[in-house]
Amino acid sequence: MAFATHSLSERPDLLDQVLELDKGAWPDFLRYRDTPHWKHVFDTFAHHQILICDGSNRVAAVGYMVPLVWDGTLTDLPETLDEILVRALQTEEEGRKPNAVCALAAIVAQEYQGRGLSRMILREMRRSGRQLGCADLIIPVRPTWKARYPLIPLEEYVRWTRTDGAPFDPWLRVHWRMGASFLKVARNTLTVEAPVAQWEEWTGVPMPGSGQYVVPGALQPVAVDREADVGVYADPHVWMKHPLANAA
Ligand SMILES: CC(C)(COP(=O)(O)OP(=O)(O)OC[C@H]1O[C@@H](n2cnc3c(N)ncnc32)[C@H](O)[C@@H]1OP(=O)(O)O)[C@@H](O)C(=O)NCCC(=O)NCCS
């Protein structure tokens, strides 16, 4: 099948489809994360958002991305998803020339998964980054199989390999095959904090006492404090870098 690529600013009529795809891609609780600047993805930065459409004009995949200034060091990587957006907004407001593009997420519609569309998104991100004159595409990668191993520290999980030497995680593997390198683990790129009853509703898991709870879709346990009536979850990611200079 032939796919067409657009930016969201070229096809604002597809925003509802994008939001629908987004809604189905994550566990419910991640939609209540601490990202107050997220709306800028769809307005200020709409021209950087990549939409891949099938022959019937249905959105098959999206890639969210923003340009920003990064000094190339591990300590200068934004700590959270919201900090990425704040950095991108600052870069734009101060009229500075971005030297990196930073991906926020890639989503492929379920019926199109496993056909290499994620590589198409990443290639588009790299192409946009090169067009902007950026040196790197940096990405806080959310490993897709980590939720199956919520008790394994992410630092350990990223070192798991298959017998052929490739990363164990399918999504980390896609980046690695495209020549990306591992930068560091970010322990809480997103935080979700909510009353216990809310967590029970989101996850379907009763939480009668305080402690660490394994819930569907979470990459590590949710810390529940019944007395304070709060559950806190930190979503960890793996920073990776695609150099753009010689990228195909
Ligand atoms: C992660 C995601 C973008 C990958 O997209 P994709 O187009 O399916 O990726 P690919 O077709 O390139 O497949 C990547 C790898 O995952 C494997 N894979 C893809 N879909 C799979 C499925 N449903 N079941 C098992 N493995 C699958 C592929 O076999 C491939 O592994 P390989 O190295 O053995 O070939 C997609 O699964 C997705 O949208 N997930 C929900 C949102 C998300 O988690 N995004 C990433 C965090 S930002």
mmCIF file of C-alpha atoms and ligand atoms in Angstrom:
data_model
loop_
_atom_site.group_PDB
_atom_site.id
_atom_site.type_symbol
_atom_site.label_atom_id
_atom_site.label_comp_id
_atom_site.label_asym_id
_atom_site.label_seq_id
_atom_site.Cartn_x
_atom_site.Cartn_y
_atom_site.Cartn_z
ATOM 1 C CA MET A 1 0.000 0.000 0.000
ATOM 2 C CA ALA A 2 1.179 3.526 -0.795
ATOM 3 C CA PHE A 3 1.284 5.935 2.146
ATOM 4 C CA ALA A 4 1.324 9.735 1.983
ATOM 5 C CA THR A 5 3.096 11.982 4.480
ATOM 6 C CA HIS A 6 1.756 15.344 5.643
ATOM 7 C CA SER A 7 2.398 17.772 8.465
ATOM 8 C CA LEU A 8 -0.464 18.574 10.813
ATOM 9 C CA SER A 9 -0.415 22.196 9.656
ATOM 10 C CA GLU A 10 -0.963 20.972 6.077
ATOM 11 C CA ARG A 11 -3.855 18.737 7.153
ATOM 12 C CA PRO A 12 -5.537 20.301 10.233
ATOM 13 C CA ASP A 13 -8.712 18.475 9.151
ATOM 14 C CA LEU A 14 -7.061 15.228 10.345
ATOM 15 C CA LEU A 15 -6.573 16.408 13.945
ATOM 16 C CA ASP A 16 -9.572 14.426 15.265
ATOM 17 C CA GLN A 17 -8.156 11.236 13.774
ATOM 18 C CA VAL A 18 -4.761 11.998 15.307
ATOM 19 C CA LEU A 19 -6.332 12.514 18.743
ATOM 20 C CA GLU A 20 -8.320 9.296 18.377
ATOM 21 C CA LEU A 21 -5.148 7.361 17.500
ATOM 22 C CA ASP A 22 -3.366 8.965 20.439
ATOM 23 C CA LYS A 23 -6.174 8.020 22.825
ATOM 24 C CA GLY A 24 -5.982 4.349 21.923
ATOM 25 C CA ALA A 25 -2.191 4.128 22.142
ATOM 26 C CA TRP A 26 -1.608 4.533 25.880
ATOM 27 C CA PRO A 27 -2.951 3.146 29.141
ATOM 28 C CA ASP A 28 -5.750 5.405 30.489
ATOM 29 C CA PHE A 29 -3.676 6.769 33.354
ATOM 30 C CA LEU A 30 -1.024 8.240 31.029
ATOM 31 C CA ARG A 31 -3.583 10.672 29.649
ATOM 32 C CA TYR A 32 -3.604 12.340 33.092
ATOM 33 C CA ARG A 33 0.121 13.064 33.138
ATOM 34 C CA ASP A 34 1.907 16.263 34.166
ATOM 35 C CA THR A 35 2.350 17.847 30.713
ATOM 36 C CA PRO A 36 0.655 21.268 30.851
ATOM 37 C CA HIS A 37 2.436 22.395 27.662
ATOM 38 C CA TRP A 38 1.294 19.435 25.548
ATOM 39 C CA LYS A 39 -1.322 21.506 23.646
ATOM 40 C CA HIS A 40 1.543 23.328 21.874
ATOM 41 C CA VAL A 41 2.243 20.130 19.938
ATOM 42 C CA PHE A 42 -1.010 20.746 18.062
ATOM 43 C CA ASP A 43 -0.837 24.536 17.634
ATOM 44 C CA THR A 44 2.573 26.231 18.018
ATOM 45 C CA PHE A 45 4.418 23.189 16.644
ATOM 46 C CA ALA A 46 1.733 21.786 14.293
ATOM 47 C CA HIS A 47 4.055 22.170 11.300
ATOM 48 C CA HIS A 48 6.526 19.701 12.863
ATOM 49 C CA GLN A 49 4.004 16.908 13.483
ATOM 50 C CA ILE A 50 4.172 14.059 10.984
ATOM 51 C CA LEU A 51 1.038 12.279 9.750
ATOM 52 C CA ILE A 52 1.245 9.152 7.614
ATOM 53 C CA CYS A 53 -1.999 8.439 5.772
ATOM 54 C CA ASP A 54 -3.152 5.331 3.959
ATOM 55 C CA GLY A 55 -4.762 5.327 0.503
ATOM 56 C CA SER A 56 -8.177 6.152 2.035
ATOM 57 C CA ASN A 57 -6.848 9.221 3.844
ATOM 58 C CA ARG A 58 -7.001 7.477 7.214
ATOM 59 C CA VAL A 59 -4.207 8.394 9.626
ATOM 60 C CA ALA A 60 -2.110 5.226 9.877
ATOM 61 C CA ALA A 61 0.690 6.668 12.007
ATOM 62 C CA VAL A 62 1.822 9.884 13.669
ATOM 63 C CA GLY A 63 5.150 11.185 14.889
ATOM 64 C CA TYR A 64 5.333 14.077 17.351
ATOM 65 C CA MET A 65 8.486 16.154 17.301
ATOM 66 C CA VAL A 66 9.828 19.593 18.301
ATOM 67 C CA PRO A 67 13.071 21.439 17.469
ATOM 68 C CA LEU A 68 15.203 22.759 20.339
ATOM 69 C CA VAL A 69 18.666 23.726 21.471
ATOM 70 C CA TRP A 70 20.687 20.966 23.173
ATOM 71 C CA ASP A 71 24.340 21.334 24.101
ATOM 72 C CA GLY A 72 25.053 17.674 23.385
ATOM 73 C CA THR A 73 25.688 16.638 27.009
ATOM 74 C CA LEU A 74 23.714 14.114 29.067
ATOM 75 C CA THR A 75 23.094 16.680 31.793
ATOM 76 C CA ASP A 76 21.481 19.079 29.323
ATOM 77 C CA LEU A 77 18.845 16.527 28.251
ATOM 78 C CA PRO A 78 15.429 17.683 29.513
ATOM 79 C CA GLU A 79 14.309 15.723 32.601
ATOM 80 C CA THR A 80 10.640 15.413 31.640
ATOM 81 C CA LEU A 81 8.366 15.467 28.604
ATOM 82 C CA ASP A 82 7.043 18.848 29.666
ATOM 83 C CA GLU A 83 10.583 20.220 29.959
ATOM 84 C CA ILE A 84 11.173 19.184 26.347
ATOM 85 C CA LEU A 85 8.221 21.357 25.312
ATOM 86 C CA VAL A 86 9.320 24.254 27.513
ATOM 87 C CA ARG A 87 12.815 24.078 25.957
ATOM 88 C CA ALA A 88 11.319 24.062 22.447
ATOM 89 C CA LEU A 89 9.078 27.027 23.285
ATOM 90 C CA GLN A 90 12.062 28.945 24.705
ATOM 91 C CA THR A 91 14.113 28.157 21.605
ATOM 92 C CA GLU A 92 11.327 29.563 19.443
ATOM 93 C CA GLU A 93 10.564 32.611 21.634
ATOM 94 C CA GLU A 94 14.222 33.606 21.879
ATOM 95 C CA GLY A 95 14.604 33.243 18.105
ATOM 96 C CA ARG A 96 17.485 30.798 18.554
ATOM 97 C CA LYS A 97 18.444 28.350 15.831
ATOM 98 C CA PRO A 98 17.640 24.801 16.986
ATOM 99 C CA ASN A 99 20.465 22.268 16.691
ATOM 100 C CA ALA A 100 18.421 19.167 17.553
ATOM 101 C CA VAL A 101 14.983 17.789 16.929
ATOM 102 C CA CYS A 102 13.410 15.879 19.787
ATOM 103 C CA ALA A 103 10.736 13.241 19.235
ATOM 104 C CA LEU A 104 7.921 13.116 21.771
ATOM 105 C CA ALA A 105 6.142 9.984 20.567
ATOM 106 C CA ALA A 106 5.489 7.733 17.596
ATOM 107 C CA ILE A 107 2.193 5.922 17.238
ATOM 108 C CA VAL A 108 1.180 3.396 14.604
ATOM 109 C CA ALA A 109 -2.486 2.367 14.318
ATOM 110 C CA GLN A 110 -2.933 -1.190 15.524
ATOM 111 C CA GLU A 111 -3.960 -2.543 12.117
ATOM 112 C CA TYR A 112 -0.720 -1.198 10.617
ATOM 113 C CA GLN A 113 1.700 -2.328 13.347
ATOM 114 C CA GLY A 114 4.491 -4.723 12.420
ATOM 115 C CA ARG A 115 4.827 -3.367 8.852
ATOM 116 C CA GLY A 116 7.720 -0.984 9.374
ATOM 117 C CA LEU A 117 5.694 2.249 9.559
ATOM 118 C CA SER A 118 7.613 3.260 12.680
ATOM 119 C CA ARG A 119 10.803 3.340 10.594
ATOM 120 C CA MET A 120 8.991 5.562 8.101
ATOM 121 C CA ILE A 121 8.132 8.007 10.914
ATOM 122 C CA LEU A 122 11.715 8.027 12.144
ATOM 123 C CA ARG A 123 13.055 8.580 8.634
ATOM 124 C CA GLU A 124 10.658 11.529 8.250
ATOM 125 C CA MET A 125 11.803 12.952 11.592
ATOM 126 C CA ARG A 126 15.418 12.643 10.496
ATOM 127 C CA ARG A 127 14.641 14.292 7.160
ATOM 128 C CA SER A 128 12.882 17.230 8.905
ATOM 129 C CA GLY A 129 15.775 17.561 11.335
ATOM 130 C CA ARG A 130 18.297 17.730 8.497
ATOM 131 C CA GLN A 131 16.152 20.303 6.689
ATOM 132 C CA LEU A 132 16.257 22.461 9.830
ATOM 133 C CA GLY A 133 20.038 22.109 9.879
ATOM 134 C CA CYS A 134 20.019 20.066 13.091
ATOM 135 C CA ALA A 135 22.815 17.678 14.023
ATOM 136 C CA ASP A 136 20.800 15.130 16.011
ATOM 137 C CA LEU A 137 17.401 13.570 16.486
ATOM 138 C CA ILE A 138 17.060 12.794 20.185
ATOM 139 C CA ILE A 139 14.267 10.630 21.564
ATOM 140 C CA PRO A 140 13.027 9.584 24.978
ATOM 141 C CA VAL A 141 12.034 6.072 23.875
ATOM 142 C CA ARG A 142 9.272 4.261 25.788
ATOM 143 C CA PRO A 143 10.231 0.574 25.358
ATOM 144 C CA THR A 144 7.109 -1.265 24.236
ATOM 145 C CA TRP A 145 7.731 -4.570 26.047
ATOM 146 C CA LYS A 146 8.896 -3.071 29.359
ATOM 147 C CA ALA A 147 5.340 -3.254 30.761
ATOM 148 C CA ARG A 148 5.732 -7.050 30.643
ATOM 149 C CA TYR A 149 8.658 -6.763 33.082
ATOM 150 C CA PRO A 150 7.581 -4.025 35.534
ATOM 151 C CA LEU A 151 9.833 -5.257 38.370
ATOM 152 C CA ILE A 152 13.061 -5.197 36.329
ATOM 153 C CA PRO A 153 14.873 -1.837 36.642
ATOM 154 C CA LEU A 154 14.942 -0.089 33.254
ATOM 155 C CA GLU A 155 18.738 0.281 33.530
ATOM 156 C CA GLU A 156 18.931 -3.524 33.503
ATOM 157 C CA TYR A 157 16.205 -4.029 30.889
ATOM 158 C CA VAL A 158 17.970 -1.830 28.311
ATOM 159 C CA ARG A 159 20.999 -4.116 28.503
ATOM 160 C CA TRP A 160 18.986 -7.228 27.605
ATOM 161 C CA THR A 161 19.867 -8.557 24.166
ATOM 162 C CA ARG A 162 18.699 -11.381 21.927
ATOM 163 C CA THR A 163 21.074 -14.146 20.870
ATOM 164 C CA ASP A 164 21.872 -12.157 17.689
ATOM 165 C CA GLY A 165 23.122 -9.252 19.819
ATOM 166 C CA ALA A 166 20.180 -6.938 19.000
ATOM 167 C CA PRO A 167 18.278 -5.232 21.841
ATOM 168 C CA PHE A 168 15.586 -7.459 23.356
ATOM 169 C CA ASP A 169 12.923 -4.744 23.221
ATOM 170 C CA PRO A 170 11.301 -4.417 19.749
ATOM 171 C CA TRP A 171 11.035 -0.613 19.826
ATOM 172 C CA LEU A 172 14.601 -0.098 21.109
ATOM 173 C CA ARG A 173 15.637 -2.515 18.365
ATOM 174 C CA VAL A 174 14.089 -0.337 15.638
ATOM 175 C CA HIS A 175 16.188 2.659 16.764
ATOM 176 C CA TRP A 176 19.333 0.570 17.226
ATOM 177 C CA ARG A 177 19.002 -0.934 13.718
ATOM 178 C CA MET A 178 18.734 2.590 12.301
ATOM 179 C CA GLY A 179 22.060 3.497 13.894
ATOM 180 C CA ALA A 180 20.832 5.254 17.055
ATOM 181 C CA SER A 181 22.935 5.143 20.192
ATOM 182 C CA PHE A 182 21.892 4.840 23.823
ATOM 183 C CA LEU A 183 22.345 8.016 25.900
ATOM 184 C CA LYS A 184 20.822 7.394 29.331
ATOM 185 C CA VAL A 185 17.789 6.227 31.263
ATOM 186 C CA ALA A 186 15.365 8.948 32.383
ATOM 187 C CA ARG A 187 13.599 7.720 35.505
ATOM 188 C CA ASN A 188 10.456 9.859 35.372
ATOM 189 C CA THR A 189 9.808 11.501 32.048
ATOM 190 C CA LEU A 190 6.138 11.630 32.995
ATOM 191 C CA THR A 191 4.495 11.591 36.409
ATOM 192 C CA VAL A 192 0.896 10.714 37.189
ATOM 193 C CA GLU A 193 -0.401 11.510 40.671
ATOM 194 C CA ALA A 194 -4.026 10.818 41.586
ATOM 195 C CA PRO A 195 -6.329 9.694 44.423
ATOM 196 C CA VAL A 196 -6.381 5.941 45.028
ATOM 197 C CA ALA A 197 -9.991 5.525 43.833
ATOM 198 C CA GLN A 198 -8.982 7.107 40.525
ATOM 199 C CA TRP A 199 -6.125 4.628 40.130
ATOM 200 C CA GLU A 200 -8.509 1.761 40.907
ATOM 201 C CA GLU A 201 -10.861 3.004 38.197
ATOM 202 C CA TRP A 202 -8.111 3.481 35.591
ATOM 203 C CA THR A 203 -6.460 0.134 36.180
ATOM 204 C CA GLY A 204 -9.256 -2.133 37.427
ATOM 205 C CA VAL A 205 -6.910 -3.149 40.253
ATOM 206 C CA PRO A 206 -8.314 -2.839 43.826
ATOM 207 C CA MET A 207 -5.713 -1.153 46.081
ATOM 208 C CA PRO A 208 -6.816 -1.865 49.670
ATOM 209 C CA GLY A 209 -3.481 -1.075 51.372
ATOM 210 C CA SER A 210 -0.374 1.062 50.925
ATOM 211 C CA GLY A 211 2.455 -0.363 48.815
ATOM 212 C CA GLN A 212 3.815 -0.921 45.309
ATOM 213 C CA TYR A 213 1.234 -2.077 42.732
ATOM 214 C CA VAL A 214 1.861 -3.715 39.379
ATOM 215 C CA VAL A 215 -0.813 -2.456 36.968
ATOM 216 C CA PRO A 216 -1.471 -3.127 33.269
ATOM 217 C CA GLY A 217 0.508 -0.887 30.911
ATOM 218 C CA ALA A 218 2.812 0.574 33.581
ATOM 219 C CA LEU A 219 6.563 0.165 33.090
ATOM 220 C CA GLN A 220 7.171 0.076 36.831
ATOM 221 C CA PRO A 221 4.941 -0.208 39.916
ATOM 222 C CA VAL A 222 2.591 2.531 41.151
ATOM 223 C CA ALA A 223 3.387 3.687 44.701
ATOM 224 C CA VAL A 224 0.171 3.865 46.723
ATOM 225 C CA ASP A 225 -0.188 5.655 50.058
ATOM 226 C CA ARG A 226 -3.663 4.894 51.395
ATOM 227 C CA GLU A 227 -3.382 7.245 54.390
ATOM 228 C CA ALA A 228 -2.487 10.196 52.143
ATOM 229 C CA ASP A 229 -4.988 8.877 49.550
ATOM 230 C CA VAL A 230 -2.539 9.165 46.691
ATOM 231 C CA GLY A 231 -0.995 6.926 44.034
ATOM 232 C CA VAL A 232 2.131 8.108 42.219
ATOM 233 C CA TYR A 233 3.530 6.640 39.033
ATOM 234 C CA ALA A 234 6.696 7.713 37.203
ATOM 235 C CA ASP A 235 6.970 6.642 33.564
ATOM 236 C CA PRO A 236 10.624 5.989 32.650
ATOM 237 C CA HIS A 237 12.148 6.332 29.182
ATOM 238 C CA VAL A 238 15.439 5.616 27.441
ATOM 239 C CA TRP A 239 17.160 8.570 25.764
ATOM 240 C CA MET A 240 18.553 7.641 22.359
ATOM 241 C CA LYS A 241 20.268 9.707 19.680
ATOM 242 C CA HIS A 242 20.144 9.408 15.893
ATOM 243 C CA PRO A 243 23.015 11.425 14.385
ATOM 244 C CA LEU A 244 21.703 13.226 11.291
ATOM 245 C CA ALA A 245 24.872 14.031 9.392
ATOM 246 C CA ASN A 246 25.113 10.806 7.381
ATOM 247 C CA ALA A 247 21.676 9.366 8.097
ATOM 248 C CA ALA A 248 19.886 7.992 5.053
HETATM 249 C C1 LIG B 1 6.069 1.218 18.946
HETATM 250 C C2 LIG B 1 5.368 1.306 17.608
HETATM 251 C C3 LIG B 1 5.390 2.744 17.151
HETATM 252 C C4 LIG B 1 6.133 0.413 16.618
HETATM 253 O O1 LIG B 1 5.516 0.590 15.359
HETATM 254 P P1 LIG B 1 5.520 -0.567 14.217
HETATM 255 O O2 LIG B 1 5.256 0.112 12.918
HETATM 256 O O3 LIG B 1 4.639 -1.649 14.612
HETATM 257 O O4 LIG B 1 7.029 -1.029 14.221
HETATM 258 P P2 LIG B 1 7.708 -2.063 13.237
HETATM 259 O O5 LIG B 1 6.751 -2.606 12.237
HETATM 260 O O6 LIG B 1 8.952 -1.384 12.730
HETATM 261 O O7 LIG B 1 8.094 -3.197 14.225
HETATM 262 C C5 LIG B 1 9.063 -2.962 15.201
HETATM 263 C C6 LIG B 1 9.371 -4.241 15.899
HETATM 264 O O8 LIG B 1 8.261 -4.581 16.733
HETATM 265 C C7 LIG B 1 7.724 -5.842 16.364
HETATM 266 N N1 LIG B 1 6.274 -5.723 16.405
HETATM 267 C C8 LIG B 1 5.533 -4.754 15.853
HETATM 268 N N2 LIG B 1 4.235 -4.970 16.110
HETATM 269 C C9 LIG B 1 4.185 -6.061 16.859
HETATM 270 C C10 LIG B 1 3.132 -6.775 17.463
HETATM 271 N N3 LIG B 1 1.863 -6.382 17.362
HETATM 272 N N4 LIG B 1 3.451 -7.864 18.194
HETATM 273 C C11 LIG B 1 4.719 -8.247 18.337
HETATM 274 N N5 LIG B 1 5.755 -7.603 17.779
HETATM 275 C C12 LIG B 1 5.489 -6.535 17.059
HETATM 276 C C13 LIG B 1 8.216 -6.083 14.955
HETATM 277 O O9 LIG B 1 8.318 -7.456 14.694
HETATM 278 C C14 LIG B 1 9.562 -5.423 14.965
HETATM 279 O O10 LIG B 1 10.515 -6.266 15.561
HETATM 280 P P3 LIG B 1 11.705 -6.942 14.684
HETATM 281 O O11 LIG B 1 12.916 -6.204 15.080
HETATM 282 O O12 LIG B 1 11.712 -8.331 15.173
HETATM 283 O O13 LIG B 1 11.345 -6.801 13.248
HETATM 284 C C15 LIG B 1 3.913 0.791 17.698
HETATM 285 O O14 LIG B 1 3.934 -0.486 18.252
HETATM 286 C C16 LIG B 1 2.992 1.673 18.524
HETATM 287 O O15 LIG B 1 2.415 2.627 18.010
HETATM 288 N N6 LIG B 1 2.771 1.363 19.822
HETATM 289 C C17 LIG B 1 1.886 2.145 20.695
HETATM 290 C C18 LIG B 1 2.493 3.495 21.051
HETATM 291 C C19 LIG B 1 3.909 3.365 21.556
HETATM 292 O O16 LIG B 1 4.204 2.604 22.463
HETATM 293 N N7 LIG B 1 4.823 4.136 20.950
HETATM 294 C C20 LIG B 1 6.236 4.084 21.297
HETATM 295 C C21 LIG B 1 6.551 4.917 22.459
HETATM 296 S S1 LIG B 1 6.792 6.575 21.992
#
